[in-house]
Amino acid sequence: MTRTTNARIAGFTYLFYIAVAFPSSVLLQRATSAEGTAAKLARIAEHASDVRLAIVLSLLGSFSALVLAVTLYGITRDEDHELAMLGLTCRVAEGILGVVGTMSVVGLLRTAIAAGVPGSANASTSAALGALFLNLPFEDAAATFFAFGSTIFSFLLLRGRIIPVPLAWLGVIASALLVVLLPLQLVGLFKPTFYTWMPTLVFELTLALWLLIKGASAPARRQTT
């Protein structure tokens, strides 16, 4: 694909990713907003349709991560092939971990539904399975790989002057902040909030519009050559 095509697809995919990831997170949080595993399972069973929709949206989000991996690699590979490949690998890992995390939500939904069927499983077994699915950190791991991949691609966009320098700097700083904070979340030392993700959200929305409207310039060193 041409650089322009990669830029247009990446810009659209950024917007699409945000459009599916945000409602998916809201639906899951609403379906699990209860105290205790048993109460969570009961609430999930009551909101099964919301959880099913969240599962579909999560799968679309994981596919979006793979599309971004390929298109951003296509945009930045002329600046530094090895770093661009590393960024691609991180975003692919994000997508794969997202799919695995979605499968854990599928298991959680099935456990919640089965817990309400007489004779299907005893309460202790359902509680144990529910606690397992609720505490698997696939989403946190996927977010960590996202942060690393976003930092690498933002750095390449900055170094190659492929997008405006202030926008690229925003991407580097916002992504690097997540690189520091998200591993702390994995080990239970930090709990991110919406404001933690705000700089990255602003960067991605702005970058998406830029890529859709202006496209991506060739790296500065290639233009010089």
PDB file of C-alpha atoms in Angstrom:
ATOM      1  CA  MET A   1       0.000   0.000   0.000  1.00  0.00           C
ATOM      2  CA  THR A   2       1.106   3.572  -0.566  1.00  0.00           C
ATOM      3  CA  ARG A   3       2.012   5.927   2.287  1.00  0.00           C
ATOM      4  CA  THR A   4      -1.182   7.887   1.674  1.00  0.00           C
ATOM      5  CA  THR A   5      -3.323   4.748   1.847  1.00  0.00           C
ATOM      6  CA  ASN A   6      -1.632   3.634   5.058  1.00  0.00           C
ATOM      7  CA  ALA A   7      -2.203   7.074   6.560  1.00  0.00           C
ATOM      8  CA  ARG A   8      -5.893   7.150   5.644  1.00  0.00           C
ATOM      9  CA  ILE A   9      -6.513   3.641   6.980  1.00  0.00           C
ATOM     10  CA  ALA A  10      -4.599   4.385  10.180  1.00  0.00           C
ATOM     11  CA  GLY A  11      -6.547   7.612  10.735  1.00  0.00           C
ATOM     12  CA  PHE A  12      -9.893   5.875  10.282  1.00  0.00           C
ATOM     13  CA  THR A  13      -8.819   2.927  12.450  1.00  0.00           C
ATOM     14  CA  TYR A  14      -7.761   5.203  15.313  1.00  0.00           C
ATOM     15  CA  LEU A  15     -11.257   6.700  15.363  1.00  0.00           C
ATOM     16  CA  PHE A  16     -12.916   3.304  14.977  1.00  0.00           C
ATOM     17  CA  TYR A  17     -10.791   1.813  17.778  1.00  0.00           C
ATOM     18  CA  ILE A  18     -11.818   4.573  20.171  1.00  0.00           C
ATOM     19  CA  ALA A  19     -15.453   4.259  19.069  1.00  0.00           C
ATOM     20  CA  VAL A  20     -15.601   0.551  19.960  1.00  0.00           C
ATOM     21  CA  ALA A  21     -13.221   0.433  22.951  1.00  0.00           C
ATOM     22  CA  PHE A  22     -14.950   3.110  25.027  1.00  0.00           C
ATOM     23  CA  PRO A  23     -18.514   1.672  24.938  1.00  0.00           C
ATOM     24  CA  SER A  24     -17.126  -1.836  25.447  1.00  0.00           C
ATOM     25  CA  SER A  25     -15.396  -0.711  28.649  1.00  0.00           C
ATOM     26  CA  VAL A  26     -18.506   1.136  29.849  1.00  0.00           C
ATOM     27  CA  LEU A  27     -20.754  -1.885  29.232  1.00  0.00           C
ATOM     28  CA  LEU A  28     -18.425  -4.250  31.101  1.00  0.00           C
ATOM     29  CA  GLN A  29     -18.040  -1.886  34.034  1.00  0.00           C
ATOM     30  CA  ARG A  30     -21.799  -1.502  34.283  1.00  0.00           C
ATOM     31  CA  ALA A  31     -22.317  -5.266  34.127  1.00  0.00           C
ATOM     32  CA  THR A  32     -19.779  -5.941  36.897  1.00  0.00           C
ATOM     33  CA  SER A  33     -20.581  -3.027  39.205  1.00  0.00           C
ATOM     34  CA  ALA A  34     -21.396  -5.057  42.300  1.00  0.00           C
ATOM     35  CA  GLU A  35     -19.633  -6.071  45.507  1.00  0.00           C
ATOM     36  CA  GLY A  36     -18.387  -9.653  45.746  1.00  0.00           C
ATOM     37  CA  THR A  37     -17.981 -12.344  43.136  1.00  0.00           C
ATOM     38  CA  ALA A  38     -21.434 -13.859  43.598  1.00  0.00           C
ATOM     39  CA  ALA A  39     -23.110 -10.477  43.210  1.00  0.00           C
ATOM     40  CA  LYS A  40     -21.022  -9.713  40.129  1.00  0.00           C
ATOM     41  CA  LEU A  41     -21.992 -13.023  38.525  1.00  0.00           C
ATOM     42  CA  ALA A  42     -25.660 -12.378  39.215  1.00  0.00           C
ATOM     43  CA  ARG A  43     -25.434  -8.904  37.720  1.00  0.00           C
ATOM     44  CA  ILE A  44     -23.584 -10.206  34.649  1.00  0.00           C
ATOM     45  CA  ALA A  45     -26.334 -12.767  34.091  1.00  0.00           C
ATOM     46  CA  GLU A  46     -28.913  -9.975  34.317  1.00  0.00           C
ATOM     47  CA  HIS A  47     -26.989  -7.867  31.775  1.00  0.00           C
ATOM     48  CA  ALA A  48     -25.976 -10.721  29.476  1.00  0.00           C
ATOM     49  CA  SER A  49     -26.964  -8.815  26.327  1.00  0.00           C
ATOM     50  CA  ASP A  50     -24.705  -5.902  27.316  1.00  0.00           C
ATOM     51  CA  VAL A  51     -21.810  -8.277  27.928  1.00  0.00           C
ATOM     52  CA  ARG A  52     -22.338  -9.986  24.565  1.00  0.00           C
ATOM     53  CA  LEU A  53     -22.234  -6.604  22.846  1.00  0.00           C
ATOM     54  CA  ALA A  54     -19.092  -5.706  24.788  1.00  0.00           C
ATOM     55  CA  ILE A  55     -17.475  -8.952  23.608  1.00  0.00           C
ATOM     56  CA  VAL A  56     -18.167  -8.117  19.957  1.00  0.00           C
ATOM     57  CA  LEU A  57     -16.850  -4.571  20.404  1.00  0.00           C
ATOM     58  CA  SER A  58     -13.733  -5.868  22.150  1.00  0.00           C
ATOM     59  CA  LEU A  59     -12.988  -8.214  19.262  1.00  0.00           C
ATOM     60  CA  LEU A  60     -13.353  -5.321  16.829  1.00  0.00           C
ATOM     61  CA  GLY A  61     -10.962  -3.321  18.992  1.00  0.00           C
ATOM     62  CA  SER A  62      -8.389  -6.118  18.935  1.00  0.00           C
ATOM     63  CA  PHE A  63      -8.615  -6.288  15.157  1.00  0.00           C
ATOM     64  CA  SER A  64      -8.143  -2.511  15.042  1.00  0.00           C
ATOM     65  CA  ALA A  65      -4.897  -2.896  16.971  1.00  0.00           C
ATOM     66  CA  LEU A  66      -3.621  -5.297  14.299  1.00  0.00           C
ATOM     67  CA  VAL A  67      -4.614  -2.902  11.510  1.00  0.00           C
ATOM     68  CA  LEU A  68      -2.794  -0.052  13.263  1.00  0.00           C
ATOM     69  CA  ALA A  69       0.261  -2.255  13.723  1.00  0.00           C
ATOM     70  CA  VAL A  70       0.528  -2.804   9.967  1.00  0.00           C
ATOM     71  CA  THR A  71      -0.362   0.699   8.801  1.00  0.00           C
ATOM     72  CA  LEU A  72       1.874   2.523  11.296  1.00  0.00           C
ATOM     73  CA  TYR A  73       4.707   0.185  10.346  1.00  0.00           C
ATOM     74  CA  GLY A  74       4.109   1.094   6.713  1.00  0.00           C
ATOM     75  CA  ILE A  75       4.310   4.796   7.568  1.00  0.00           C
ATOM     76  CA  THR A  76       7.445   4.634   9.739  1.00  0.00           C
ATOM     77  CA  ARG A  77       9.548   1.786   8.333  1.00  0.00           C
ATOM     78  CA  ASP A  78      11.567   4.111   6.074  1.00  0.00           C
ATOM     79  CA  GLU A  79      12.689   6.051   9.143  1.00  0.00           C
ATOM     80  CA  ASP A  80      13.962   3.004  11.068  1.00  0.00           C
ATOM     81  CA  HIS A  81      12.971  -0.472   9.930  1.00  0.00           C
ATOM     82  CA  GLU A  82      14.004  -2.292  13.123  1.00  0.00           C
ATOM     83  CA  LEU A  83      12.256   0.115  15.493  1.00  0.00           C
ATOM     84  CA  ALA A  84       9.173   0.123  13.295  1.00  0.00           C
ATOM     85  CA  MET A  85       9.145  -3.679  13.415  1.00  0.00           C
ATOM     86  CA  LEU A  86       9.399  -3.572  17.211  1.00  0.00           C
ATOM     87  CA  GLY A  87       6.472  -1.146  17.343  1.00  0.00           C
ATOM     88  CA  LEU A  88       4.483  -3.451  15.060  1.00  0.00           C
ATOM     89  CA  THR A  89       5.267  -6.416  17.319  1.00  0.00           C
ATOM     90  CA  CYS A  90       4.066  -4.537  20.403  1.00  0.00           C
ATOM     91  CA  ARG A  91       0.791  -3.555  18.749  1.00  0.00           C
ATOM     92  CA  VAL A  92       0.276  -7.125  17.498  1.00  0.00           C
ATOM     93  CA  ALA A  93       0.844  -8.377  21.061  1.00  0.00           C
ATOM     94  CA  GLU A  94      -1.742  -5.834  22.205  1.00  0.00           C
ATOM     95  CA  GLY A  95      -4.266  -7.224  19.735  1.00  0.00           C
ATOM     96  CA  ILE A  96      -3.602 -10.853  20.646  1.00  0.00           C
ATOM     97  CA  LEU A  97      -3.804 -10.181  24.388  1.00  0.00           C
ATOM     98  CA  GLY A  98      -7.029  -8.295  23.723  1.00  0.00           C
ATOM     99  CA  VAL A  99      -8.517 -11.365  22.060  1.00  0.00           C
ATOM    100  CA  VAL A 100      -7.407 -13.619  24.932  1.00  0.00           C
ATOM    101  CA  GLY A 101      -8.910 -11.145  27.403  1.00  0.00           C
ATOM    102  CA  THR A 102     -12.149 -11.163  25.455  1.00  0.00           C
ATOM    103  CA  MET A 103     -12.240 -14.953  25.686  1.00  0.00           C
ATOM    104  CA  SER A 104     -11.963 -14.626  29.467  1.00  0.00           C
ATOM    105  CA  VAL A 105     -15.049 -12.387  29.361  1.00  0.00           C
ATOM    106  CA  VAL A 106     -16.802 -15.119  27.347  1.00  0.00           C
ATOM    107  CA  GLY A 107     -15.880 -17.592  30.089  1.00  0.00           C
ATOM    108  CA  LEU A 108     -17.129 -15.161  32.727  1.00  0.00           C
ATOM    109  CA  LEU A 109     -20.461 -14.759  30.954  1.00  0.00           C
ATOM    110  CA  ARG A 110     -20.936 -18.519  30.614  1.00  0.00           C
ATOM    111  CA  THR A 111     -20.066 -19.019  34.264  1.00  0.00           C
ATOM    112  CA  ALA A 112     -22.549 -16.341  35.305  1.00  0.00           C
ATOM    113  CA  ILE A 113     -25.324 -17.873  33.208  1.00  0.00           C
ATOM    114  CA  ALA A 114     -24.539 -21.395  34.417  1.00  0.00           C
ATOM    115  CA  ALA A 115     -24.555 -20.227  38.046  1.00  0.00           C
ATOM    116  CA  GLY A 116     -28.247 -19.414  37.683  1.00  0.00           C
ATOM    117  CA  VAL A 117     -29.151 -22.837  36.256  1.00  0.00           C
ATOM    118  CA  PRO A 118     -30.205 -25.316  38.980  1.00  0.00           C
ATOM    119  CA  GLY A 119     -27.898 -28.320  39.208  1.00  0.00           C
ATOM    120  CA  SER A 120     -25.332 -27.022  36.702  1.00  0.00           C
ATOM    121  CA  ALA A 121     -22.579 -26.181  39.189  1.00  0.00           C
ATOM    122  CA  ASN A 122     -22.366 -25.555  42.904  1.00  0.00           C
ATOM    123  CA  ALA A 123     -21.917 -22.066  44.267  1.00  0.00           C
ATOM    124  CA  SER A 124     -18.291 -22.537  45.317  1.00  0.00           C
ATOM    125  CA  THR A 125     -17.250 -23.705  41.845  1.00  0.00           C
ATOM    126  CA  SER A 126     -19.004 -20.801  40.164  1.00  0.00           C
ATOM    127  CA  ALA A 127     -17.468 -18.361  42.617  1.00  0.00           C
ATOM    128  CA  ALA A 128     -13.984 -19.773  42.025  1.00  0.00           C
ATOM    129  CA  LEU A 129     -14.329 -19.589  38.245  1.00  0.00           C
ATOM    130  CA  GLY A 130     -15.871 -16.139  38.425  1.00  0.00           C
ATOM    131  CA  ALA A 131     -13.055 -14.847  40.622  1.00  0.00           C
ATOM    132  CA  LEU A 132     -10.496 -16.295  38.204  1.00  0.00           C
ATOM    133  CA  PHE A 133     -12.026 -14.695  35.116  1.00  0.00           C
ATOM    134  CA  LEU A 134     -12.565 -11.379  36.896  1.00  0.00           C
ATOM    135  CA  ASN A 135      -8.937 -11.112  37.997  1.00  0.00           C
ATOM    136  CA  LEU A 136      -7.082 -12.243  34.878  1.00  0.00           C
ATOM    137  CA  PRO A 137      -4.918  -9.216  33.918  1.00  0.00           C
ATOM    138  CA  PHE A 138      -5.060  -9.596  30.130  1.00  0.00           C
ATOM    139  CA  GLU A 139      -6.506  -6.123  29.641  1.00  0.00           C
ATOM    140  CA  ASP A 140      -3.717  -4.547  31.696  1.00  0.00           C
ATOM    141  CA  ALA A 141      -1.077  -6.506  29.788  1.00  0.00           C
ATOM    142  CA  ALA A 142      -2.595  -5.470  26.449  1.00  0.00           C
ATOM    143  CA  ALA A 143      -2.586  -1.822  27.564  1.00  0.00           C
ATOM    144  CA  THR A 144       1.085  -2.099  28.525  1.00  0.00           C
ATOM    145  CA  PHE A 145       2.060  -3.402  25.086  1.00  0.00           C
ATOM    146  CA  PHE A 146      -0.073  -0.635  23.572  1.00  0.00           C
ATOM    147  CA  ALA A 147       1.929   1.934  25.532  1.00  0.00           C
ATOM    148  CA  PHE A 148       5.276   0.549  24.360  1.00  0.00           C
ATOM    149  CA  GLY A 149       4.125   0.349  20.735  1.00  0.00           C
ATOM    150  CA  SER A 150       2.633   3.837  20.818  1.00  0.00           C
ATOM    151  CA  THR A 151       5.851   5.262  22.278  1.00  0.00           C
ATOM    152  CA  ILE A 152       7.966   3.677  19.560  1.00  0.00           C
ATOM    153  CA  PHE A 153       5.746   4.799  16.704  1.00  0.00           C
ATOM    154  CA  SER A 154       5.411   8.307  18.173  1.00  0.00           C
ATOM    155  CA  PHE A 155       9.196   8.553  18.434  1.00  0.00           C
ATOM    156  CA  LEU A 156       9.589   7.523  14.795  1.00  0.00           C
ATOM    157  CA  LEU A 157       6.913   9.998  13.714  1.00  0.00           C
ATOM    158  CA  LEU A 158       8.819  12.690  15.610  1.00  0.00           C
ATOM    159  CA  ARG A 159      12.301  11.790  14.413  1.00  0.00           C
ATOM    160  CA  GLY A 160      11.205  11.533  10.802  1.00  0.00           C
ATOM    161  CA  ARG A 161       9.101  14.727  10.965  1.00  0.00           C
ATOM    162  CA  ILE A 162       6.309  12.615   9.458  1.00  0.00           C
ATOM    163  CA  ILE A 163       3.660  14.585  11.352  1.00  0.00           C
ATOM    164  CA  PRO A 164       3.868  18.050  12.971  1.00  0.00           C
ATOM    165  CA  VAL A 165       6.542  18.137  15.683  1.00  0.00           C
ATOM    166  CA  PRO A 166       4.254  19.373  18.541  1.00  0.00           C
ATOM    167  CA  LEU A 167       1.772  16.580  17.818  1.00  0.00           C
ATOM    168  CA  ALA A 168       4.536  13.983  17.720  1.00  0.00           C
ATOM    169  CA  TRP A 169       5.966  15.266  21.012  1.00  0.00           C
ATOM    170  CA  LEU A 170       2.524  14.962  22.592  1.00  0.00           C
ATOM    171  CA  GLY A 171       2.418  11.334  21.459  1.00  0.00           C
ATOM    172  CA  VAL A 172       5.877  10.580  22.847  1.00  0.00           C
ATOM    173  CA  ILE A 173       5.183  12.160  26.230  1.00  0.00           C
ATOM    174  CA  ALA A 174       1.669  10.737  26.624  1.00  0.00           C
ATOM    175  CA  SER A 175       2.754   7.227  25.608  1.00  0.00           C
ATOM    176  CA  ALA A 176       5.919   7.302  27.727  1.00  0.00           C
ATOM    177  CA  LEU A 177       3.812   8.264  30.747  1.00  0.00           C
ATOM    178  CA  LEU A 178       1.752   5.109  30.233  1.00  0.00           C
ATOM    179  CA  VAL A 179       4.930   3.048  29.824  1.00  0.00           C
ATOM    180  CA  VAL A 180       5.887   4.123  33.344  1.00  0.00           C
ATOM    181  CA  LEU A 181       2.471   3.803  34.994  1.00  0.00           C
ATOM    182  CA  LEU A 182       0.876   0.716  33.424  1.00  0.00           C
ATOM    183  CA  PRO A 183       3.505  -1.819  34.591  1.00  0.00           C
ATOM    184  CA  LEU A 184       2.895  -0.460  38.102  1.00  0.00           C
ATOM    185  CA  GLN A 185      -0.782  -1.243  37.579  1.00  0.00           C
ATOM    186  CA  LEU A 186       0.066  -4.850  36.683  1.00  0.00           C
ATOM    187  CA  VAL A 187       1.819  -5.353  40.016  1.00  0.00           C
ATOM    188  CA  GLY A 188      -0.892  -3.553  41.983  1.00  0.00           C
ATOM    189  CA  LEU A 189       1.027  -0.368  42.831  1.00  0.00           C
ATOM    190  CA  PHE A 190      -1.028   2.064  40.772  1.00  0.00           C
ATOM    191  CA  LYS A 191      -4.643   2.431  39.731  1.00  0.00           C
ATOM    192  CA  PRO A 192      -5.061   4.534  36.581  1.00  0.00           C
ATOM    193  CA  THR A 193      -7.943   6.924  36.115  1.00  0.00           C
ATOM    194  CA  PHE A 194      -9.582   8.486  33.072  1.00  0.00           C
ATOM    195  CA  TYR A 195      -7.178  11.425  33.385  1.00  0.00           C
ATOM    196  CA  THR A 196      -4.208   9.083  33.049  1.00  0.00           C
ATOM    197  CA  TRP A 197      -5.369   8.276  29.532  1.00  0.00           C
ATOM    198  CA  MET A 198      -6.508  11.799  28.599  1.00  0.00           C
ATOM    199  CA  PRO A 199      -3.208  12.945  26.942  1.00  0.00           C
ATOM    200  CA  THR A 200      -3.105   9.763  24.835  1.00  0.00           C
ATOM    201  CA  LEU A 201      -6.753  10.177  23.855  1.00  0.00           C
ATOM    202  CA  VAL A 202      -6.142  13.770  22.736  1.00  0.00           C
ATOM    203  CA  PHE A 203      -3.075  12.678  20.781  1.00  0.00           C
ATOM    204  CA  GLU A 204      -4.831   9.823  18.990  1.00  0.00           C
ATOM    205  CA  LEU A 205      -7.909  11.862  18.089  1.00  0.00           C
ATOM    206  CA  THR A 206      -5.745  14.679  16.710  1.00  0.00           C
ATOM    207  CA  LEU A 207      -3.438  12.263  14.907  1.00  0.00           C
ATOM    208  CA  ALA A 208      -6.409  10.438  13.368  1.00  0.00           C
ATOM    209  CA  LEU A 209      -7.797  13.649  11.907  1.00  0.00           C
ATOM    210  CA  TRP A 210      -4.366  14.720  10.680  1.00  0.00           C
ATOM    211  CA  LEU A 211      -3.750  11.415   8.915  1.00  0.00           C
ATOM    212  CA  LEU A 212      -7.199  11.477   7.329  1.00  0.00           C
ATOM    213  CA  ILE A 213      -6.901  15.067   6.113  1.00  0.00           C
ATOM    214  CA  LYS A 214      -3.184  15.670   5.554  1.00  0.00           C
ATOM    215  CA  GLY A 215      -1.754  12.157   5.359  1.00  0.00           C
ATOM    216  CA  ALA A 216       1.818  11.291   6.403  1.00  0.00           C
ATOM    217  CA  SER A 217       4.948  12.955   5.037  1.00  0.00           C
ATOM    218  CA  ALA A 218       7.965  10.956   3.952  1.00  0.00           C
ATOM    219  CA  PRO A 219      10.708  10.854   6.633  1.00  0.00           C
ATOM    220  CA  ALA A 220      12.913  13.949   6.595  1.00  0.00           C
ATOM    221  CA  ARG A 221      16.109  12.012   5.849  1.00  0.00           C
ATOM    222  CA  ARG A 222      14.461  10.334   2.863  1.00  0.00           C
ATOM    223  CA  GLN A 223      13.308  13.700   1.512  1.00  0.00           C
ATOM    224  CA  THR A 224      16.885  15.016   1.859  1.00  0.00           C
ATOM    225  CA  THR A 225      18.217  12.018  -0.020  1.00  0.00           C
TER     226      THR A 225
END
